[in-house]
Tab-separated table of C-alpha atoms in Angstrom:
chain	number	residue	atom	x	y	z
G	13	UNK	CA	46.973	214.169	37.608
G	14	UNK	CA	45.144	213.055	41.030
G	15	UNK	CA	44.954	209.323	41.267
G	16	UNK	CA	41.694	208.239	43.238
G	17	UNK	CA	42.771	205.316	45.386
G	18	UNK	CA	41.289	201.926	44.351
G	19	UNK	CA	39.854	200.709	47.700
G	20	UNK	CA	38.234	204.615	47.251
G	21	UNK	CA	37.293	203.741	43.969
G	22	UNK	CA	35.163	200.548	44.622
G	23	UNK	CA	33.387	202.166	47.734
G	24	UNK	CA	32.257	204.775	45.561
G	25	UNK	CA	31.016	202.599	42.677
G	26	UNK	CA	29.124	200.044	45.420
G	27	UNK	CA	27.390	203.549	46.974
G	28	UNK	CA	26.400	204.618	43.242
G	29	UNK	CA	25.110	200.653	42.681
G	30	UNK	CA	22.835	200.704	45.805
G	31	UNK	CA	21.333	204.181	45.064
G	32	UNK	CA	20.649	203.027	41.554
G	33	UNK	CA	18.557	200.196	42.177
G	34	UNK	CA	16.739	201.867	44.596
G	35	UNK	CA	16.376	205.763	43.388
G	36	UNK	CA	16.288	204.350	39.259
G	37	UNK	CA	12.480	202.265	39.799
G	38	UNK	CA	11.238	205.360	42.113
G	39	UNK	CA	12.838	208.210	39.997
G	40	UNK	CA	11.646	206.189	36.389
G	41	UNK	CA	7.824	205.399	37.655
G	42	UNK	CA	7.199	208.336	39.352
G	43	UNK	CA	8.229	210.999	36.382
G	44	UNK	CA	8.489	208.962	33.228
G	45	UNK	CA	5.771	206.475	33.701
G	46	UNK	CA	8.616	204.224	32.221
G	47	UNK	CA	7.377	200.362	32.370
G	48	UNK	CA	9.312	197.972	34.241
G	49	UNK	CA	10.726	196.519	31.180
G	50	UNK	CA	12.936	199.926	30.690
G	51	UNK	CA	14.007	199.423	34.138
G	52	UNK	CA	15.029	195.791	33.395
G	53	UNK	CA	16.454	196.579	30.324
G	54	UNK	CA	18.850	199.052	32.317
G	55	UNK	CA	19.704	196.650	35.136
G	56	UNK	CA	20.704	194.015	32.434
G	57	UNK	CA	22.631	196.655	30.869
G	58	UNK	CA	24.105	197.737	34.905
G	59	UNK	CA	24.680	194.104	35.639
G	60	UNK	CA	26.652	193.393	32.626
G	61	UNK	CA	29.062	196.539	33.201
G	62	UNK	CA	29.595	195.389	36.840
G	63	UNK	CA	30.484	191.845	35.591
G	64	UNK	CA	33.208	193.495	32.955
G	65	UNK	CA	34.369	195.189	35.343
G	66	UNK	CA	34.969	192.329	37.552
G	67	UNK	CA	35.790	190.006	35.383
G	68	UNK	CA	38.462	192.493	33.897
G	69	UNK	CA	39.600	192.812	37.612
G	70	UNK	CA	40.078	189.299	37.631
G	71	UNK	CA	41.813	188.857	34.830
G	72	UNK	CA	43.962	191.219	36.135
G	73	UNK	CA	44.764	189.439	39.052
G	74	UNK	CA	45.320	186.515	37.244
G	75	UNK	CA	48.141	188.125	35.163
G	76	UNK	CA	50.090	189.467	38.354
G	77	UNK	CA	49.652	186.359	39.670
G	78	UNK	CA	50.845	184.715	36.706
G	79	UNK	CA	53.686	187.677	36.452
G	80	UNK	CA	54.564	187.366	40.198
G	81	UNK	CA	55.048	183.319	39.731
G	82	UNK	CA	57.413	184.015	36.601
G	83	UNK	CA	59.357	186.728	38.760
G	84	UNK	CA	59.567	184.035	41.628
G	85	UNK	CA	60.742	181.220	39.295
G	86	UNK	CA	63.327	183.465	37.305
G	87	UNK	CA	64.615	184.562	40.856
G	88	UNK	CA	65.535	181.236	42.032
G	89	UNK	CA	66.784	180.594	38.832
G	90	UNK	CA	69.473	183.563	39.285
G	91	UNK	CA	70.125	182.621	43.096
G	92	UNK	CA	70.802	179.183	41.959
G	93	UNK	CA	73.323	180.314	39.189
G	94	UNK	CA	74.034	182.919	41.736
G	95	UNK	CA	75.427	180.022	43.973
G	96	UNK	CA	76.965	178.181	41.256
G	97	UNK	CA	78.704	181.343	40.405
G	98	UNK	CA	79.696	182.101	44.186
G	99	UNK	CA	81.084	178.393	44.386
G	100	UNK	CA	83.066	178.585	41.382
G	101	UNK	CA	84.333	181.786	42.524
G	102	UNK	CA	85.609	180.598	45.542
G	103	UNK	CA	87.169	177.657	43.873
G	104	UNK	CA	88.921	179.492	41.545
G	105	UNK	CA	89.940	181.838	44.422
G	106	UNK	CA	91.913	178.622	46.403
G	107	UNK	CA	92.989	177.405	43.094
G	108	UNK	CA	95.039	181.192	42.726
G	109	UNK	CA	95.960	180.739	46.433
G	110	UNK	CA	97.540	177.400	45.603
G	111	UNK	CA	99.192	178.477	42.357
G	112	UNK	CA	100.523	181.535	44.071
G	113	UNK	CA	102.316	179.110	46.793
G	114	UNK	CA	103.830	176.915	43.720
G	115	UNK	CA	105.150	180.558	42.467
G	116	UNK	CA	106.770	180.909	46.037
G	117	UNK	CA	108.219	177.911	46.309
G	118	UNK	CA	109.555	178.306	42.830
G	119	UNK	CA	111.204	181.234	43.949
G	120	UNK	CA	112.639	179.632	47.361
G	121	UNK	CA	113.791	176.569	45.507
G	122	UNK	CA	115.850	178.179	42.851
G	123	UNK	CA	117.901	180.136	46.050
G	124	UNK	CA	118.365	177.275	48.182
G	125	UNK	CA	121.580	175.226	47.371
G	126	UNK	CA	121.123	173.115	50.451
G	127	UNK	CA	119.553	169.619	50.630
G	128	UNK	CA	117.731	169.419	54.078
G	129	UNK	CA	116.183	173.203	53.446
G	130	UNK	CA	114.840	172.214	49.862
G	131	UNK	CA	113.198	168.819	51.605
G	132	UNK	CA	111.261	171.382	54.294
G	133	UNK	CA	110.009	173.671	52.368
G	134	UNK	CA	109.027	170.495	49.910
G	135	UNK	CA	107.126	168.860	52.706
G	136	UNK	CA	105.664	172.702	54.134
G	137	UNK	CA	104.633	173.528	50.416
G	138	UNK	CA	102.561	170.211	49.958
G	139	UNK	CA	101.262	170.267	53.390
G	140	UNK	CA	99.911	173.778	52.894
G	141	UNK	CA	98.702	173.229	49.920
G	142	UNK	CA	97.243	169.787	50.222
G	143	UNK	CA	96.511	169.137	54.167
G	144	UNK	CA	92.828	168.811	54.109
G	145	UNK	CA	93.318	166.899	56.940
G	146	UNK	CA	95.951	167.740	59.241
G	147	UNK	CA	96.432	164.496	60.874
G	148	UNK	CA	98.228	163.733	57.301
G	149	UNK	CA	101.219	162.756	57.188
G	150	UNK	CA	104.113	163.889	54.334
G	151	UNK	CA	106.830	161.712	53.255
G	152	UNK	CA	109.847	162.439	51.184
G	153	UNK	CA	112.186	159.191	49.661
G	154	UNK	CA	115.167	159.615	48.105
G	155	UNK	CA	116.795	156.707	45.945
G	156	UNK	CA	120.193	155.651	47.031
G	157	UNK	CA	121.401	155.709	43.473
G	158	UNK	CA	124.432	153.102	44.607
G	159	UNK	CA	122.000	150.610	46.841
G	160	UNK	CA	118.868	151.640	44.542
G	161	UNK	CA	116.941	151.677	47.862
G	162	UNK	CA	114.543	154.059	48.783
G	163	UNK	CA	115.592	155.964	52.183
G	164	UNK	CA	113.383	158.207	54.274
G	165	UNK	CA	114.527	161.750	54.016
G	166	UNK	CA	111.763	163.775	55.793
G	167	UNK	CA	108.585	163.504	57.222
G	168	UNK	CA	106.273	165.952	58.399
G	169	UNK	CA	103.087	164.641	60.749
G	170	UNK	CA	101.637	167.544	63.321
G	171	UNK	CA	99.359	165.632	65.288
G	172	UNK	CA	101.096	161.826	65.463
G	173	UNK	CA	104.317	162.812	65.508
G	174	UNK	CA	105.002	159.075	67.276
G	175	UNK	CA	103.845	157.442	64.225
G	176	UNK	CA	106.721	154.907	62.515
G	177	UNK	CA	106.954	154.698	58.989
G	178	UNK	CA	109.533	152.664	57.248
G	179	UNK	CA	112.910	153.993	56.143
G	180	UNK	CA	113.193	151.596	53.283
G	181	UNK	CA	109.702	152.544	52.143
G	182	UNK	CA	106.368	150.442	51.587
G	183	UNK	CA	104.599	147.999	49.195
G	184	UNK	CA	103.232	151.599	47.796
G	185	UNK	CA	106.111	153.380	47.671
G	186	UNK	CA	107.473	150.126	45.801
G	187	UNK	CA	104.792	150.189	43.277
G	188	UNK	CA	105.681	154.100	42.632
G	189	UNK	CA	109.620	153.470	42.062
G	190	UNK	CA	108.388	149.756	40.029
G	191	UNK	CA	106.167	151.596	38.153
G	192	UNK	CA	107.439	155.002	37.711
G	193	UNK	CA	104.148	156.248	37.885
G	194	UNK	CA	102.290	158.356	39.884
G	195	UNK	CA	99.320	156.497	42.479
G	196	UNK	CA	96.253	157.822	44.163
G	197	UNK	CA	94.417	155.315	46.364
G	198	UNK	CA	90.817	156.239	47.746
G	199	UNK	CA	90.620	153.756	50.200
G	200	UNK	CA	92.816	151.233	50.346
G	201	UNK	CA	90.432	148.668	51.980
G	202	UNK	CA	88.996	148.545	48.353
G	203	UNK	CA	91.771	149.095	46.071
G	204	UNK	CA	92.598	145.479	44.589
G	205	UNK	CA	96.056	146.161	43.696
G	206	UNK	CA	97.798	145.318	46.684
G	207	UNK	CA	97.715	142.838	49.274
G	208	UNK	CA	97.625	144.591	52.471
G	209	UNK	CA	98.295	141.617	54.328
G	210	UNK	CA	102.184	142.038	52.721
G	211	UNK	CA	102.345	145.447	54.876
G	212	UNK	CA	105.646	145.172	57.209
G	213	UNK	CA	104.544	144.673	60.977
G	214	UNK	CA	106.423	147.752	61.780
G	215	UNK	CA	103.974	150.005	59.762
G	216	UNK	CA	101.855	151.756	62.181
G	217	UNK	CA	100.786	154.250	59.481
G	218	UNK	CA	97.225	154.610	59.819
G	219	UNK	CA	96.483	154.758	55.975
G	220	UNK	CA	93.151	154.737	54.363
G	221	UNK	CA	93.869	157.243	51.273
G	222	UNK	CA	97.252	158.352	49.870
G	223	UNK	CA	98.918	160.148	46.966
G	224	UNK	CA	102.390	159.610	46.000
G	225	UNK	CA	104.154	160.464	42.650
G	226	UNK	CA	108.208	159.989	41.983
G	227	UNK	CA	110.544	162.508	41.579
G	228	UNK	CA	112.062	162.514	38.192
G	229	UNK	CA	114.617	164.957	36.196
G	230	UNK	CA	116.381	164.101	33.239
G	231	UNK	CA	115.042	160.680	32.816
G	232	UNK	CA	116.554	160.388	36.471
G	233	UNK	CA	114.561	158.573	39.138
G	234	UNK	CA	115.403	160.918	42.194
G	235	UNK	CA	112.945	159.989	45.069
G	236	UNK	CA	109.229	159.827	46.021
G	237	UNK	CA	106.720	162.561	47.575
G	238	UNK	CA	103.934	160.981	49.346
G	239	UNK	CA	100.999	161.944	51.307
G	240	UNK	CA	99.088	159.829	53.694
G	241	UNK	CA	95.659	160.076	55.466
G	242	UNK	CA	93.690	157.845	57.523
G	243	UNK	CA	90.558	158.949	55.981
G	244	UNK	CA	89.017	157.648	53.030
G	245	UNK	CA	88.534	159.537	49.945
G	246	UNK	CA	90.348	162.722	51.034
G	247	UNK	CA	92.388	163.031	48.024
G	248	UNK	CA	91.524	163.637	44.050
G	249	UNK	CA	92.897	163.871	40.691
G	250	UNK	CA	93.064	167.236	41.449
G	251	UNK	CA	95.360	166.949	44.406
G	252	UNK	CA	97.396	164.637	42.043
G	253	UNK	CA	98.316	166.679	39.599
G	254	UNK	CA	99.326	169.403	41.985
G	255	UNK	CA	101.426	167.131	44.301
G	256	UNK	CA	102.994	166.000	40.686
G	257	UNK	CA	103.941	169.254	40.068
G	258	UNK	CA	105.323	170.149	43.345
G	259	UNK	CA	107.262	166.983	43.071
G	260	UNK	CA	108.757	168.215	39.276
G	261	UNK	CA	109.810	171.471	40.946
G	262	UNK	CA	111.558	169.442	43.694
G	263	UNK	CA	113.085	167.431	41.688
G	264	UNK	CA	114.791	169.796	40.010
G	265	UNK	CA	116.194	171.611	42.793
G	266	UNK	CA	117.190	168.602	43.872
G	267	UNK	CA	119.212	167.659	40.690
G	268	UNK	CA	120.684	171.224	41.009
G	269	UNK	CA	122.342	170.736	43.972
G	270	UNK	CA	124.092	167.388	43.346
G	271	UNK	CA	125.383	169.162	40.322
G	272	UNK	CA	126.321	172.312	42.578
G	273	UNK	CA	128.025	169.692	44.948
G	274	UNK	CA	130.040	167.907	41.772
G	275	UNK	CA	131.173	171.001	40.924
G	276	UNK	CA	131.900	172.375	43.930
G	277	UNK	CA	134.115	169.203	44.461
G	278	UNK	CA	135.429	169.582	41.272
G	279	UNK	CA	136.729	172.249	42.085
G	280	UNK	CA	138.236	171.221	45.417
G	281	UNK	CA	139.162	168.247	44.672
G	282	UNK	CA	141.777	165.473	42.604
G	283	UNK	CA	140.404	164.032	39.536
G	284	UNK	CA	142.571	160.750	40.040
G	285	UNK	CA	142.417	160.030	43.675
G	286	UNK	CA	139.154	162.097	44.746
G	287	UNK	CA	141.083	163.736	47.566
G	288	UNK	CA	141.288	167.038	48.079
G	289	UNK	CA	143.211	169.969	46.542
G	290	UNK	CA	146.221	171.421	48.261
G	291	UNK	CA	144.693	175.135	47.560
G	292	UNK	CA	141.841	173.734	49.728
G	293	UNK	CA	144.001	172.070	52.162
G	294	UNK	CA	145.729	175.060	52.964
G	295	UNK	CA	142.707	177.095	53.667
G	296	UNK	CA	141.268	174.281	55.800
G	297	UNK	CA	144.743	174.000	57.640
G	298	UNK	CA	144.596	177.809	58.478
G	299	UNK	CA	140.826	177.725	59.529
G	300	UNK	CA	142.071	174.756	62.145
G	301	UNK	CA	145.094	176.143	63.406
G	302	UNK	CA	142.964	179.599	64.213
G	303	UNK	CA	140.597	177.678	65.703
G	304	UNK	CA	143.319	175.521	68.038
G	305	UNK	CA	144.619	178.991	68.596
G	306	UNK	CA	141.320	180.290	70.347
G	307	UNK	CA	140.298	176.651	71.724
G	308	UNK	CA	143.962	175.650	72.700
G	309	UNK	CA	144.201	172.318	71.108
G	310	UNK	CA	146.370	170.617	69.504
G	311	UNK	CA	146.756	170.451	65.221
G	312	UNK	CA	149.326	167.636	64.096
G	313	UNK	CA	150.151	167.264	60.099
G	314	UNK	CA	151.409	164.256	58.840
G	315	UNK	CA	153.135	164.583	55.190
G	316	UNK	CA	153.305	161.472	53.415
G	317	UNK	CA	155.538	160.953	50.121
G	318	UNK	CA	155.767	157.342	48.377
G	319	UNK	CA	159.349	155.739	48.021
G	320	UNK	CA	161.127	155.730	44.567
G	321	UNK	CA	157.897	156.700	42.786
G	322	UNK	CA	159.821	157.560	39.464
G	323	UNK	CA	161.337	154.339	39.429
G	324	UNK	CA	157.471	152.289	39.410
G	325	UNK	CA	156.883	155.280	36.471
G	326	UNK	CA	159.878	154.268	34.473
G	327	UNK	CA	159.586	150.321	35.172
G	328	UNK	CA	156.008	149.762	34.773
G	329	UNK	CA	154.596	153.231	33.127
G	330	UNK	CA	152.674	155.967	34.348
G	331	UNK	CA	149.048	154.010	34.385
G	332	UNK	CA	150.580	151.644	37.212
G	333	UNK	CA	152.144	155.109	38.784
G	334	UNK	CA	148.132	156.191	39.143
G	335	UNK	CA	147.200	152.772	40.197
G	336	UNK	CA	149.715	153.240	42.930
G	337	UNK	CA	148.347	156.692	43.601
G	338	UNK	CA	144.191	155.546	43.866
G	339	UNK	CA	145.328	152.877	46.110
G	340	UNK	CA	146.978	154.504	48.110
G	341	UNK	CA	144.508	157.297	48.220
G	342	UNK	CA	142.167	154.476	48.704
G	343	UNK	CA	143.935	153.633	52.351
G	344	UNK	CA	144.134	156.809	53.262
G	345	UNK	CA	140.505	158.011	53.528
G	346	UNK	CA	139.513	154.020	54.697
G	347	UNK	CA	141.800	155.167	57.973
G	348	UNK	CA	141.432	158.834	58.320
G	349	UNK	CA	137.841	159.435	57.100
G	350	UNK	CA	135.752	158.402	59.491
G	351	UNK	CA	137.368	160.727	62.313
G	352	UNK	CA	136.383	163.485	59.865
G	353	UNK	CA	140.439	164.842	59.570
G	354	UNK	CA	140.969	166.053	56.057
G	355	UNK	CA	143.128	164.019	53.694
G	356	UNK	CA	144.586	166.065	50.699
G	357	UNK	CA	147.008	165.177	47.712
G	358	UNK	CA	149.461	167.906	48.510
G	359	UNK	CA	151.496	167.223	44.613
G	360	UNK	CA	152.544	164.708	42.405
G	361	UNK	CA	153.401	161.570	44.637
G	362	UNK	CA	153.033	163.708	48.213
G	363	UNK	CA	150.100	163.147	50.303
G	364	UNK	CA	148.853	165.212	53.756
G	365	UNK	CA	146.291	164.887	56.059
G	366	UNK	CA	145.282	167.185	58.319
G	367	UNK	CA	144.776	165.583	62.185
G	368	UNK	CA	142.720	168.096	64.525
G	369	UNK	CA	142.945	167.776	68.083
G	370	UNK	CA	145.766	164.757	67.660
G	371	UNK	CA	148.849	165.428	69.883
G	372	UNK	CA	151.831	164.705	68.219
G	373	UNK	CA	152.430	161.367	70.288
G	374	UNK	CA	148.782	160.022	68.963
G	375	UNK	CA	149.836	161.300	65.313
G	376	UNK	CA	152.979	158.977	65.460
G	377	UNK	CA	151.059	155.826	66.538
G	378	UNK	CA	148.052	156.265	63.539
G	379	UNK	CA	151.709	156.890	61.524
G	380	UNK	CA	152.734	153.645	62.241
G	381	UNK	CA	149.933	151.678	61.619
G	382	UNK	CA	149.338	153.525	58.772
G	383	UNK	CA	153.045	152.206	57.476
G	384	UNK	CA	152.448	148.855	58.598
G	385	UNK	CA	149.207	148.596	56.734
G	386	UNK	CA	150.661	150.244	53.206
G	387	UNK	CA	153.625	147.781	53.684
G	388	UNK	CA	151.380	144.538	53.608
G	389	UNK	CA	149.222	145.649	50.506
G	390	UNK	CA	149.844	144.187	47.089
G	391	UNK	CA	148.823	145.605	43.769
G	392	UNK	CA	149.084	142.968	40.517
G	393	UNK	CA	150.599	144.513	37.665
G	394	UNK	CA	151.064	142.461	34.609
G	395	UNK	CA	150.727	139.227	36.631
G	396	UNK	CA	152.877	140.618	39.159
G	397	UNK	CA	153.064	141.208	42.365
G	398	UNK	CA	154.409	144.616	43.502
G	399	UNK	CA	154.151	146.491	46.862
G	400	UNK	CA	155.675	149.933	48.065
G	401	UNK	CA	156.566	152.106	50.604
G	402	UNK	CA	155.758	155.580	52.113
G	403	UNK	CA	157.871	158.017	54.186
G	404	UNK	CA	156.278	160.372	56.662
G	405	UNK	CA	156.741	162.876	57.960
G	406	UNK	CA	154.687	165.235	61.309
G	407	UNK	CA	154.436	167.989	62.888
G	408	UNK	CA	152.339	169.473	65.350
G	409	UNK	CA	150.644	172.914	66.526
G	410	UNK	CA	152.223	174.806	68.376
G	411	UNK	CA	154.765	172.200	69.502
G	412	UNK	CA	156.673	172.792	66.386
G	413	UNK	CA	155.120	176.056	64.553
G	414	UNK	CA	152.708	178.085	65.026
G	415	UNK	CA	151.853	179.012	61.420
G	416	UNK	CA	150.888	176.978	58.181
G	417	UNK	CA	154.166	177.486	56.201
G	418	UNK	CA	156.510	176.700	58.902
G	419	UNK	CA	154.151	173.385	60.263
G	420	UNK	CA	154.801	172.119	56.569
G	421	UNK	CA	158.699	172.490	56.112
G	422	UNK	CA	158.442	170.749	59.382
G	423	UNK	CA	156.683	167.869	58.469
């Protein structure tokens, strides 16, 4: 079927118009003798099919019009929901991206037995996740659970690395171990719960929005994870709940390795006098007398056995034979532990410490002093006053042996 064009169309029906109302009067007069009234009577009729038609044509445009209005408004309708859709989207997408890091970290945290790597990847985990701003600044407390002070652990600040922040903590961090609670501040300018003015001197934190939640396992207050921004309203509830559970996971790792450390010590180390093992002495005291080997230094060992120690056991009973034995343990790591030499219970009443890179002359003077100062210390038993004696005994690598067994029967 041939479709006549419609611009076609129209010139066609003007041409027909204009050579009917000038050919129809001639044409009617001339062989029908028709009165003018017929040839009225057909122009009404012409007129009246030319308005139809254009009123029809109108009516046509109105409907497009009307359709084309209806296809513009339901289009922005489905670009609008078609951004709505394409923001949601992409929220959803970061949200995956952030819950995908909390699955790595999970991952990294249950490997990791060590303290300072668990308190990075904390600090890298929270600052990837929740650095809008990267002049932020992460903090990590931990609670000295003797002191119950808060001490600063880590910190992680890329851009003012010079910043200070308090060891001991803020009035904010305060208000989180107080409160036990996690705290989101928009701007601190307009939050009325704290008195800025109370702020130490020291604090050159430039703070205008924070979140900070405590670290908590086992009903155990662990330590605080903070971050800082000097912007206002950088942070939401949003950002809360994720730091909170970043701070849960951490936690827990944290927890785990205290408990690997107890029982690593437990293993290593006396029940009564918290000193170590002599399994664990002896593999110490080969490691150092390899390494003097190689270094060629000097290894002394200085045995130590208390005087008549069955005789305190049968006079006073064995709970004043371990008093005997903490305090004396007691003396022993208050002068040996702080130049990092190891200080065992080698069995029963016999003690040994292990003195690296102490010449045998040196060994005999901290020998002496150590007598002098166990020979002025009194322990009350029973309202009495009782004291005791050591005997001692050194030897030194390779002076006097150059293996483990033989430095032993020698001291």
């Amino acid at each position: 079927m041939i479709k006549i064009p419609k611009k076609q169309l129209f010139k066609k029906f003007f041409v027909f118009q204009i050579i009917l109302f000038i050919a129809l009067p001639v044409v009617t007069f001339i062989y029908f003798k028709t009165t003018i009234l017929l040839i009225l009577i057909i122009y009404f009729l012409n007129f009246v099919l030319i308005y139809n038609i254009f009123r029809k044509e109108k009516t046509k445009k109105n409907f497009i019009a009307i359709q084309n209005e209806e296809c513009l408004e339901r289009n922005n309708i489905l670009e609008e929901n078609l951004g709505e859709t394409r923001l949601r989207t992409k929220y959803l997408s970061e949200k995956i991206k952030k819950y995908e890091s909390l699955k790595d970290l999970i991952e990294s945290l249950s490997q990791n037995f060590l303290l300072d790597d668990v308190l990075e990847k904390l600090s890298s985990i929270s600052f990837k996740i929740l650095g809008i701003d990267k002049s932020c600044i992460v903090s990590i407390y931990l609670l000295d659970q003797e002191t119950h002070q808060l001490i600063l652990s880590l910190r992680k600040d890329k851009i003012h690395k010079n910043r200070t922040i308090l060891s001991s903590g803020d009035i904010f961090d305060i208000w989180v171990l107080k409160h036990v609670s996690p705290l989101l501040i928009e701007d601190i300018k307009k939050d009325f719960r704290f008195d800025l003015e109370k702020i130490n001197h020291q604090e050159v934190r430039e703070t205008r929005s924070l979140i900070s939640v405590p670290m908590i396992s086992n009903n155990q207050f662990i330590g605080i994870l903070r971050l800082d921004s000097p912007y206002s309203n950088v942070y939401s509830q949003e950002d809360l709940r994720l730091l909170a559970i970043i701070s849960d996971l951490g936690a827990v790792a944290i927890e785990n390795i205290h408990l690997y450390k107890n029982t690593e010590e437990l293993a290593i180390k006396d029940s009564l006098t918290g000193l170590y093992l002599r399994r664990y002495l002896m593999e110490r005291l080969e490691g150092e007398l390899r390494r003097a080997s190689i270094e060629g230094t000097t290894v002394s060992l200085l045995m130590i056995d208390i005087d008549n120690f069955k005789h305190y056991n049968d006079q006073f009973g064995h709970i004043v034979g371990d008093v005997i034995l903490k305090n004396l343990s007691k003396i022993l790591l208050d002068t040996f532990q702080e130049g990092g030499f190891i200080v065992s219970r080698f069995g029963g009443e016999e003690f040994a410490v292990i003195l690296s890179q102490i010449s045998k002359e040196k060994a005999k003077e901290l020998a002496e002093s150590l007598s002098k100062k166990i020979a002025s210390n009194n322990i009350t038993v029973r309202r009495e006053m009782i004291q005791f004696t050591v005997s001692m005994g050194i030897a030194s690598f390779p002076q006097d042996a150059i293996d483990k067994e033989k430095l032993i029967l020698q001291a």
